CSV table of N, CA, C and O in Angstrom, one decimal:
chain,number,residue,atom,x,y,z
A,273,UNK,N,144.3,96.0,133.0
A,273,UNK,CA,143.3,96.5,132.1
A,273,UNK,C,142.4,95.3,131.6
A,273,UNK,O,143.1,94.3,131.5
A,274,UNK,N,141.3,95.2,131.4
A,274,UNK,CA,140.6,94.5,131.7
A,274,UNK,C,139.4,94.4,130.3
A,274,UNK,O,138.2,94.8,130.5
A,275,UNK,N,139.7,93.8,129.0
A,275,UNK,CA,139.5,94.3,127.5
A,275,UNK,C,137.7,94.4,127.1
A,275,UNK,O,136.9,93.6,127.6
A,276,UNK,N,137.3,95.4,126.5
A,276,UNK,CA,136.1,95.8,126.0
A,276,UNK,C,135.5,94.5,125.9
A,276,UNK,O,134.3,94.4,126.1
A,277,UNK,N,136.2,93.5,125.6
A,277,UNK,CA,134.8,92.7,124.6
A,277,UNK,C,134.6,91.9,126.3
A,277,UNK,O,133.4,91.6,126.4
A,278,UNK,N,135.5,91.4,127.4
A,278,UNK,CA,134.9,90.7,128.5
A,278,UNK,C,133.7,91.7,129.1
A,278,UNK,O,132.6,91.4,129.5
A,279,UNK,N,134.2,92.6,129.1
A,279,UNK,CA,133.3,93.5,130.1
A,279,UNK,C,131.9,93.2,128.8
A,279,UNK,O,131.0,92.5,129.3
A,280,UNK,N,131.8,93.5,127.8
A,280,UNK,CA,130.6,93.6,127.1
A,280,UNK,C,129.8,92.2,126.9
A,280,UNK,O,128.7,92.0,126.5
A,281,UNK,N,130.8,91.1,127.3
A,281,UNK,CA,129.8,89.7,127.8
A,281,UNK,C,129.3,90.0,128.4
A,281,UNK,O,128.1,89.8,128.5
A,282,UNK,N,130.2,91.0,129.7
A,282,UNK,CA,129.4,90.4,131.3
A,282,UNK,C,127.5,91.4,130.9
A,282,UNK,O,126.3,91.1,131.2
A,283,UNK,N,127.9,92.7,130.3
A,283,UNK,CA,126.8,93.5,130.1
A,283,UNK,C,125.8,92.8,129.1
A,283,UNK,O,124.5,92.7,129.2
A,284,UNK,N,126.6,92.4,128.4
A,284,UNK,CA,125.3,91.6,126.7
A,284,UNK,C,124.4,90.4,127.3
A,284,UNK,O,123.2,90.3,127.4
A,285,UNK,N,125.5,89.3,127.8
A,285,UNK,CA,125.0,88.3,128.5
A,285,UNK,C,124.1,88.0,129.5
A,285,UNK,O,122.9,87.6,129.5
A,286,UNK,N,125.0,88.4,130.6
A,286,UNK,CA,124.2,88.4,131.9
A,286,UNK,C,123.5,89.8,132.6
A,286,UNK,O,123.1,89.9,133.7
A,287,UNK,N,123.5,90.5,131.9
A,287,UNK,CA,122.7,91.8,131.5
A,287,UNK,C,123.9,93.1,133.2
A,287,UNK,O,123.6,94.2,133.7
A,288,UNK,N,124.7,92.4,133.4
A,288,UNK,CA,125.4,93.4,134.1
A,288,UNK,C,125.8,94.8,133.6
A,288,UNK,O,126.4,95.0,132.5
A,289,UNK,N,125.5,95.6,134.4
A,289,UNK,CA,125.9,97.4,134.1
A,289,UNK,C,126.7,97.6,134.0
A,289,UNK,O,127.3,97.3,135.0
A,290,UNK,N,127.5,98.3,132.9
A,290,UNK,CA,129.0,98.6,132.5
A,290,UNK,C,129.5,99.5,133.8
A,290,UNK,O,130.5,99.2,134.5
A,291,UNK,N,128.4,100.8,134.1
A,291,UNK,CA,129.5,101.0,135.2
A,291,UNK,C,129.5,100.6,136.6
A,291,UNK,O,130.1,101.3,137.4
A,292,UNK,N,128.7,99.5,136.9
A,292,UNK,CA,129.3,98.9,137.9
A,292,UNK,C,130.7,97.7,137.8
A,292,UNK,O,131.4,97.3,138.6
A,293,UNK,N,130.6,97.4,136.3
A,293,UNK,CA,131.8,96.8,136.3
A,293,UNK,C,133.1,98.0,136.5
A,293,UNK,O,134.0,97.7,137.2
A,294,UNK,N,133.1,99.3,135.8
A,294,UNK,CA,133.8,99.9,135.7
A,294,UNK,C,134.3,100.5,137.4
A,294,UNK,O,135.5,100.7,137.8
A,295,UNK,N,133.3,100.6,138.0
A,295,UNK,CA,133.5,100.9,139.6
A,295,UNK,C,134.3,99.6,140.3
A,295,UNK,O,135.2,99.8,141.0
A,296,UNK,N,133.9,98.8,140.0
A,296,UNK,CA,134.0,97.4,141.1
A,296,UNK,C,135.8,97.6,140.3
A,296,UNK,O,136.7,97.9,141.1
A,297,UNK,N,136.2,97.2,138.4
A,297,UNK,CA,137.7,96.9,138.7
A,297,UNK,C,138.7,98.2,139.4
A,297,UNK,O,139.8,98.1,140.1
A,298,UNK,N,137.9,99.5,139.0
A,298,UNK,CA,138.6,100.6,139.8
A,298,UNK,C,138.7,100.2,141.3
A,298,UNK,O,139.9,100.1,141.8
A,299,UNK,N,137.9,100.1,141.8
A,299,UNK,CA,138.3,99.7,143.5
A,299,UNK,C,139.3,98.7,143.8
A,299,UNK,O,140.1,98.6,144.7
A,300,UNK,N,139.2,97.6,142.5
A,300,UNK,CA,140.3,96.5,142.8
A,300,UNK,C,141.8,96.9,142.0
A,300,UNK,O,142.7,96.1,142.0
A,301,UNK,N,141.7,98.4,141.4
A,301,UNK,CA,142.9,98.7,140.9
A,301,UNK,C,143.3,98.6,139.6
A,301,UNK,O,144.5,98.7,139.4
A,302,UNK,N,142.2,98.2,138.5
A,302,UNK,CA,142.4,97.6,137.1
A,302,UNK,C,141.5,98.5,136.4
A,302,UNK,O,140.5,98.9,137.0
A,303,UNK,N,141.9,98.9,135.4
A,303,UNK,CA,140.9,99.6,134.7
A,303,UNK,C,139.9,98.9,132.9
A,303,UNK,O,139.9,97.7,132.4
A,304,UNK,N,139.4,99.8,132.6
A,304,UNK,CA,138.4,99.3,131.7
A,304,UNK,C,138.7,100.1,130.4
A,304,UNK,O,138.8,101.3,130.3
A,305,UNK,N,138.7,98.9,129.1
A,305,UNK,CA,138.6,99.4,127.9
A,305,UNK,C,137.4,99.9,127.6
A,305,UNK,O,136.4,99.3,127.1
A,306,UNK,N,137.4,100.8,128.0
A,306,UNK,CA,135.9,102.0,127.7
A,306,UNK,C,135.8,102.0,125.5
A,306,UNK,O,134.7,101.9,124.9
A,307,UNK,N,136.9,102.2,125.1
A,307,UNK,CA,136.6,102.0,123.6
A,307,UNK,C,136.2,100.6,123.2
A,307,UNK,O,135.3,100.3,122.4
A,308,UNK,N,137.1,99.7,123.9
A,308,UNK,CA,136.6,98.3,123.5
A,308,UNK,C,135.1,97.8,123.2
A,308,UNK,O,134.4,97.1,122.4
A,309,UNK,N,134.9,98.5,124.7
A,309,UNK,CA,133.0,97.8,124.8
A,309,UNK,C,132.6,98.7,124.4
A,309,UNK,O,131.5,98.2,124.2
A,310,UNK,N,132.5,100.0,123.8
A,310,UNK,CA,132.1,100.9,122.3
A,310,UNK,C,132.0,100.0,121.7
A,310,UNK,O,130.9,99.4,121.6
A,311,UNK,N,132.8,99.7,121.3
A,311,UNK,CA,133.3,99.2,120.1
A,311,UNK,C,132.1,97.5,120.2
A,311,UNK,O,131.1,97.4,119.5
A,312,UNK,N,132.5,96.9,120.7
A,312,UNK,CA,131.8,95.7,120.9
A,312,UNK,C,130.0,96.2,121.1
A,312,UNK,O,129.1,95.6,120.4
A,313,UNK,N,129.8,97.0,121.7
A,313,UNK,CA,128.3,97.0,121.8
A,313,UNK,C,127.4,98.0,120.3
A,313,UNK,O,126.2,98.1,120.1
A,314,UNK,N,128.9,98.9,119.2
A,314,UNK,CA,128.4,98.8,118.3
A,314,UNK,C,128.2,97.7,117.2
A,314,UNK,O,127.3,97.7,116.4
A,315,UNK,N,129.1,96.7,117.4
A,315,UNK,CA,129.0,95.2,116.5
A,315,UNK,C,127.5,95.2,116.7
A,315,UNK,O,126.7,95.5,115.9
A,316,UNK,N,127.1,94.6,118.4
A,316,UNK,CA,125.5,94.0,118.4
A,316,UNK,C,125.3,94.8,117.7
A,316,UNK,O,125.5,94.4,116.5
A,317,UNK,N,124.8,96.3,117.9
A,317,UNK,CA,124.0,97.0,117.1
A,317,UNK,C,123.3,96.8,116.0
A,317,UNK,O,122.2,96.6,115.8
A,318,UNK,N,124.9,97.0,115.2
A,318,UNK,CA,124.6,96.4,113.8
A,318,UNK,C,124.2,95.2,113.6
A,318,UNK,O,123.2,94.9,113.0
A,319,UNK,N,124.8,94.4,114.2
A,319,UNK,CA,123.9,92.7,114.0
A,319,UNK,C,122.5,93.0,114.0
A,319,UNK,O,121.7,92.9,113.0
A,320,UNK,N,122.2,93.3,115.3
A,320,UNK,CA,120.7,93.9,115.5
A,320,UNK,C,119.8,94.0,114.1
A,320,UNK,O,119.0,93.3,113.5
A,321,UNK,N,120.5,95.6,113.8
A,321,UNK,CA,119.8,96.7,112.7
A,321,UNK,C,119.9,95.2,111.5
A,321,UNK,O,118.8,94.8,111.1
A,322,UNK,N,120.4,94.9,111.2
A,322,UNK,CA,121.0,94.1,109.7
A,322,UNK,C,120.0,92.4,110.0
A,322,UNK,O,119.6,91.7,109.0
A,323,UNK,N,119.8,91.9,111.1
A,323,UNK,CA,118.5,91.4,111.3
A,323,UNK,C,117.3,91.6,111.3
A,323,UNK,O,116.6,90.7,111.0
A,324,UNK,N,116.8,92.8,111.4
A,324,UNK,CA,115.7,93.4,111.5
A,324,UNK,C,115.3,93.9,110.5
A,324,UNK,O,114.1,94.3,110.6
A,325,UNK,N,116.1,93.9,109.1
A,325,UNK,CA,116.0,94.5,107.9
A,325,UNK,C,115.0,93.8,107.2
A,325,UNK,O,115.2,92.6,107.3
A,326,UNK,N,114.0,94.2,106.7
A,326,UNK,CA,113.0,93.7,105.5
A,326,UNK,C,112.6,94.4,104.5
A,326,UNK,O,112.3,95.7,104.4
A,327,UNK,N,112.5,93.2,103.5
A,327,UNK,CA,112.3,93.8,102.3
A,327,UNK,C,110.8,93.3,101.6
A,327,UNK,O,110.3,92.1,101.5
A,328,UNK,N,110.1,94.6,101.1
A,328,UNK,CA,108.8,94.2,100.4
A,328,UNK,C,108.6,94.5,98.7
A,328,UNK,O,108.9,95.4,98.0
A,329,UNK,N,108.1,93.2,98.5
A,329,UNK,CA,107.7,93.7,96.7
A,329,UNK,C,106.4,94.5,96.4
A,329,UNK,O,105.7,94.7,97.3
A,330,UNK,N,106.1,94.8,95.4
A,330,UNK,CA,105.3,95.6,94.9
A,330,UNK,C,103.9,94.7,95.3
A,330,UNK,O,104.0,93.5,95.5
A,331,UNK,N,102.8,95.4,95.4
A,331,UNK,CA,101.6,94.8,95.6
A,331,UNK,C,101.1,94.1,94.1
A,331,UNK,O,101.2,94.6,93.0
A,332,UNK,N,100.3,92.7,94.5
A,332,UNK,CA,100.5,92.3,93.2
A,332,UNK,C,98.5,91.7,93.2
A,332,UNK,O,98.1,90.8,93.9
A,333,UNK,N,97.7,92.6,92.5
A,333,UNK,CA,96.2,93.2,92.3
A,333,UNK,C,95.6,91.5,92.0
A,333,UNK,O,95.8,91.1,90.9
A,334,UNK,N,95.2,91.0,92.7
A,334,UNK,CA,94.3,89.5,92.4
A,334,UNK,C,92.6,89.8,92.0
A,334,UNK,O,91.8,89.1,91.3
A,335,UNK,N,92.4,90.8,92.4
A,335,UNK,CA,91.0,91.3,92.0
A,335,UNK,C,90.8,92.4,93.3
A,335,UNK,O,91.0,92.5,94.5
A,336,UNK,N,89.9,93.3,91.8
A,336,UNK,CA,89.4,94.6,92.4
A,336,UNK,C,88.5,94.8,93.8
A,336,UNK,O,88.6,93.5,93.9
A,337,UNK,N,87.9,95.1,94.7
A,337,UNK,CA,87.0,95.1,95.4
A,337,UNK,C,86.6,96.6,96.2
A,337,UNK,O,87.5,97.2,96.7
A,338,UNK,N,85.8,97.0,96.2
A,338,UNK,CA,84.9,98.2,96.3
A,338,UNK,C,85.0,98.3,97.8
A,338,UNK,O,85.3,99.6,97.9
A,339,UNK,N,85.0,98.0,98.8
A,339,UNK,CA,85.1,97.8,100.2
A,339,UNK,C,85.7,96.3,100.3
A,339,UNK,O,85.8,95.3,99.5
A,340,UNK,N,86.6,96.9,102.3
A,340,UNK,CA,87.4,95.8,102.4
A,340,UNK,C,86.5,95.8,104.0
A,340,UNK,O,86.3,96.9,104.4
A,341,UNK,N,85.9,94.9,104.6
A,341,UNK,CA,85.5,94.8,105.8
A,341,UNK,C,86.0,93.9,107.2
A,341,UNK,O,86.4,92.7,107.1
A,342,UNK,N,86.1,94.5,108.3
A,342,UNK,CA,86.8,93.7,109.4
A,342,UNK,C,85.6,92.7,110.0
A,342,UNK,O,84.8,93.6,110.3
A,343,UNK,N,85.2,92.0,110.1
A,343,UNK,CA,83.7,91.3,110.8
A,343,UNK,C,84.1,90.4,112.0
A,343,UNK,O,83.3,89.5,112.3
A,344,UNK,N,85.1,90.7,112.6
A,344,UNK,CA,85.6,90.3,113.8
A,344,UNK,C,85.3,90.2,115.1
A,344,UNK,O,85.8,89.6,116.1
A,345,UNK,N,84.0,91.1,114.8
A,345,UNK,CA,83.4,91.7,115.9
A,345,UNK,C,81.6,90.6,116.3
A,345,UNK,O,81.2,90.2,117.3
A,346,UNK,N,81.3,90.7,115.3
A,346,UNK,CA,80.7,89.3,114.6
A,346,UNK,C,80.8,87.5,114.5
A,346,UNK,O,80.0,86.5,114.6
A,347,UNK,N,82.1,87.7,114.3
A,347,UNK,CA,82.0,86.1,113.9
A,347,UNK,C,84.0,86.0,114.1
A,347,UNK,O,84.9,86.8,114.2
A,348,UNK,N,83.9,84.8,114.0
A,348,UNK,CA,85.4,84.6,113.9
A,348,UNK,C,86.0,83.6,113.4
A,348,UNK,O,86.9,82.9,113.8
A,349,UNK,N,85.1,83.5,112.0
A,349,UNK,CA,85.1,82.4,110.5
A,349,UNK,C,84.8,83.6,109.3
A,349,UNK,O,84.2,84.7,109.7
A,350,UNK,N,85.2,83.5,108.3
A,350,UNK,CA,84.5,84.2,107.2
A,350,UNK,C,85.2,83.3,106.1
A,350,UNK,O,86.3,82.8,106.0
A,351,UNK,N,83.9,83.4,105.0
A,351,UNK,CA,84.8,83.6,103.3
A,351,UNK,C,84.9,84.5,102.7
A,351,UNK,O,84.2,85.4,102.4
A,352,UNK,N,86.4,84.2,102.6
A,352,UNK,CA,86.5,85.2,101.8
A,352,UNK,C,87.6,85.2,100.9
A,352,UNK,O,88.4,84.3,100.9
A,353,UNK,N,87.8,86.2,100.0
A,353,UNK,CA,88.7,86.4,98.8
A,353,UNK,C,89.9,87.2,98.8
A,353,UNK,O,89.7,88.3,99.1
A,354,UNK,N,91.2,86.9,98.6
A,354,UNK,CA,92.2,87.9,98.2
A,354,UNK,C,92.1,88.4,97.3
A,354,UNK,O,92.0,87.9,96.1
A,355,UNK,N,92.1,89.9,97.8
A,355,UNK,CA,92.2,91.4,97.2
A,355,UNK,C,93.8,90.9,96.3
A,355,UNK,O,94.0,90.3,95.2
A,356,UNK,N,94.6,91.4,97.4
A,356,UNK,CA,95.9,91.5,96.6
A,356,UNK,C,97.1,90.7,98.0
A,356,UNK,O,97.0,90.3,99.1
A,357,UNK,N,98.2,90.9,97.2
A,357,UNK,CA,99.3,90.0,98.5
A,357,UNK,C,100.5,90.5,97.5
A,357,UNK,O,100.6,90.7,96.3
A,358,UNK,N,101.6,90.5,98.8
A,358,UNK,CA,102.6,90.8,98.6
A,358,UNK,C,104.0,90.2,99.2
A,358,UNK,O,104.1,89.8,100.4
A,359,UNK,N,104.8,90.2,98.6
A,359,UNK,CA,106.0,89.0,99.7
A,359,UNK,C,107.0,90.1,100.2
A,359,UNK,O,107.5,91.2,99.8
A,360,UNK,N,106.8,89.2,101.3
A,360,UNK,CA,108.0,90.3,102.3
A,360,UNK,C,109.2,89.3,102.7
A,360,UNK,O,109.1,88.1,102.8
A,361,UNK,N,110.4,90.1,102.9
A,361,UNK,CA,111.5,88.9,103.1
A,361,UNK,C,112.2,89.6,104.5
A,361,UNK,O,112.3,90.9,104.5
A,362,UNK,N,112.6,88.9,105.4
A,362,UNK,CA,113.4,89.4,106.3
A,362,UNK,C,114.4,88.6,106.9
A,362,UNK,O,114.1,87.4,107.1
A,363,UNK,N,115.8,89.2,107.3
A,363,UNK,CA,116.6,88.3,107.8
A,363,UNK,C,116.4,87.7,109.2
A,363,UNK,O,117.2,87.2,109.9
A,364,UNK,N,115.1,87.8,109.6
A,364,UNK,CA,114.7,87.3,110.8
A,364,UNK,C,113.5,86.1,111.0
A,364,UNK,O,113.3,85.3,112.0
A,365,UNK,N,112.8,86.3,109.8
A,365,UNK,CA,111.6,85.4,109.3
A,365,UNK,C,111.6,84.7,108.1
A,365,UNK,O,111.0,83.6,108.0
A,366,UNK,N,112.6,85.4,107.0
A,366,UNK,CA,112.4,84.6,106.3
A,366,UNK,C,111.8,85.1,104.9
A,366,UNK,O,112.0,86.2,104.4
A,367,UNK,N,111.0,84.1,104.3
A,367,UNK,CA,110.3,84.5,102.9
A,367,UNK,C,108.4,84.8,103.7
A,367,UNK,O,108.1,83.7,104.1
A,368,UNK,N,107.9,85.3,103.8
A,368,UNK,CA,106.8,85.7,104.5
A,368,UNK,C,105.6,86.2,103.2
A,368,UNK,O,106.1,86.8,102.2
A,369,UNK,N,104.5,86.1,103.1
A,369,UNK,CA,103.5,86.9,102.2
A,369,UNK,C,102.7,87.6,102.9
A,369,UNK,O,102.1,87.0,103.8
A,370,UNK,N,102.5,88.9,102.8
A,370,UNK,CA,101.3,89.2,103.2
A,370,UNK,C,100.2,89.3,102.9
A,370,UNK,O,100.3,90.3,102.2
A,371,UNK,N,98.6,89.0,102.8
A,371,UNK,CA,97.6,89.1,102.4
A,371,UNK,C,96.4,90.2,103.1
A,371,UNK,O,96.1,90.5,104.2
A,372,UNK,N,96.0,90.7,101.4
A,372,UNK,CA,94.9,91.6,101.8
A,372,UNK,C,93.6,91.0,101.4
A,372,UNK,O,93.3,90.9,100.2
A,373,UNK,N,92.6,90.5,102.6
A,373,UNK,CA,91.4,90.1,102.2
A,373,UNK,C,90.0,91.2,101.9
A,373,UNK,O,90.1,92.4,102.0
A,374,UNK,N,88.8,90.3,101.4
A,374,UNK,CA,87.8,91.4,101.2
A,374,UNK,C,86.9,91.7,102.3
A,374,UNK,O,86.3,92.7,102.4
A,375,UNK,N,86.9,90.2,103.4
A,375,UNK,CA,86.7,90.9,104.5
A,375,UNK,C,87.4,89.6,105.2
A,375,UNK,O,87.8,88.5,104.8
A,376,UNK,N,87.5,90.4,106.9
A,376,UNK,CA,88.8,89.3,107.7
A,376,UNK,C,88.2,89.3,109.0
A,376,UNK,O,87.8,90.4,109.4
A,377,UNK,N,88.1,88.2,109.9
A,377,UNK,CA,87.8,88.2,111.3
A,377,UNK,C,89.1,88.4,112.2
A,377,UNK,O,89.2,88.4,113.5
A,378,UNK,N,90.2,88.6,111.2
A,378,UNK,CA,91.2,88.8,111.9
A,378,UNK,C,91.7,90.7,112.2
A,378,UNK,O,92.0,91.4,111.3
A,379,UNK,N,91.6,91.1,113.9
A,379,UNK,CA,92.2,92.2,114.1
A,379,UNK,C,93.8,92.4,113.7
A,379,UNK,O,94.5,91.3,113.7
A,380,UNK,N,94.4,93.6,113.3
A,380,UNK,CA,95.5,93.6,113.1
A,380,UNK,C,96.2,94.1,114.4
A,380,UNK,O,95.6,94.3,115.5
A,381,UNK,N,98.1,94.4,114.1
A,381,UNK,CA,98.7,94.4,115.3
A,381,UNK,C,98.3,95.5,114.9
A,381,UNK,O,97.7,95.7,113.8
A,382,UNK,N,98.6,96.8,116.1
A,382,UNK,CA,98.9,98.1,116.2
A,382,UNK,C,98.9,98.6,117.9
A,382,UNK,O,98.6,97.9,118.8
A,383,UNK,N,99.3,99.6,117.9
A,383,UNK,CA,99.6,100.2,119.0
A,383,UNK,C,99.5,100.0,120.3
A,383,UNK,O,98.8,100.4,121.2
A,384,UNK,N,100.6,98.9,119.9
A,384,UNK,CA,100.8,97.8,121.2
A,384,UNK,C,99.8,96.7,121.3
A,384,UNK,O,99.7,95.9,122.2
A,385,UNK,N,99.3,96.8,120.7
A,385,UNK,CA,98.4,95.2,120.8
A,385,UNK,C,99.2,94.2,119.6
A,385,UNK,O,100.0,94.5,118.6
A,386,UNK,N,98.6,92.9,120.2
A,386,UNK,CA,99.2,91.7,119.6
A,386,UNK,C,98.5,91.7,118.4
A,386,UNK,O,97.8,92.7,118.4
A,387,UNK,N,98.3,91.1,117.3
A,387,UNK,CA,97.5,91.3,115.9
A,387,UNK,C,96.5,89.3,116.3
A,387,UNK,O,97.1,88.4,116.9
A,388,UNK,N,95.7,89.1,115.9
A,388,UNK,CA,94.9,87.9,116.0
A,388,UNK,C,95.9,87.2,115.3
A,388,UNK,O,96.8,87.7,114.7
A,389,UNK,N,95.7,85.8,115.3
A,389,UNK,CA,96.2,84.7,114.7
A,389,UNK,C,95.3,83.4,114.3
A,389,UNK,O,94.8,82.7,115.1
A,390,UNK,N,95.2,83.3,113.2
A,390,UNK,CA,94.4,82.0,112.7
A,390,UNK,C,94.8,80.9,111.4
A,390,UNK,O,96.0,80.7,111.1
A,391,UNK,N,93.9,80.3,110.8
A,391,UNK,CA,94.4,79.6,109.8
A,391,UNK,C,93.4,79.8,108.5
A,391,UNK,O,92.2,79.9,108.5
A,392,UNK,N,94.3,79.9,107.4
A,392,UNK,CA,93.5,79.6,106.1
A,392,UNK,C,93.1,78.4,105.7
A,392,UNK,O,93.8,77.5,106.0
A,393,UNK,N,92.2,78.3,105.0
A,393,UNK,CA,91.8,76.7,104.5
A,393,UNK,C,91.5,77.0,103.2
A,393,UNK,O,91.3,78.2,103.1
A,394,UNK,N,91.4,76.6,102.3
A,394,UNK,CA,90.9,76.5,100.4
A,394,UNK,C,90.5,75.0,100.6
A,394,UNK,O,91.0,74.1,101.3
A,395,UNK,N,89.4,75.0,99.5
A,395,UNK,CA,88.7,73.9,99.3
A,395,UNK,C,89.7,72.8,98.8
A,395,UNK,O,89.4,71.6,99.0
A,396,UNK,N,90.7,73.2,98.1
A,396,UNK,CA,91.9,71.7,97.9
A,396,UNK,C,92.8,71.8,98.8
A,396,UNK,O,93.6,70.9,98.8
């Protein structure tokens, strides 16, 4: 018998298919902890899910603004002002903020696109 958690290296690791391991020890006469590697491939899981967890605080109002504009299409500098920002925390990134400007040369991610990436500067 041949224990869940080896067979779930050979799959986690080296990306091998459970049932060709399961085939290949049958032919050599050994069989497979089928609960084991359950069992082991729900641990990842949860590792997974419990990495991926983030947390956001309340939006916190820096000043009001009437329109928020993208000008990205235009230019790919602007000044400009935060609206509002909020801190996000995740067990994968960290302490993170996010910022809402009044206008941004930056595209966001969404539906499968990458989101732009740049830098802020302030006069100090």
């Amino acid at each position: 018998n041949v224990s869940g958690k080896k067979a779930f290296e050979l799959y986690d690791t080296y990306g091998f298919p459970i049932d060709m391991t399961a085939l290949i020890l049958s032919e050599k006469g050994y069989s497979l902890d089928q609960k084991g590697f359950e069992e082991e491939l729900q641990k990842q899981k949860d590792r997974s899910r419990n990495a991926s967890k983030v947390t956001s605080g309340d939006w916190q109002v820096v000043k009001e603004a009437e329109t928020e504009g993208f000008v990205g299409y235009d230019s790919l500098e602007a000044e400009v002002e935060i609206l509002r920002y909020r801190k996000v925390e995740s067990q994968k990134e960290g302490e993170l903020y996010q910022l809402v400007f009044s206008r941004t040369p930056f595209y966001p991610e969404g539906g499968g696109q990458v989101g732009d990436k740049g830098t802020l500067e302030a006069k100090n």
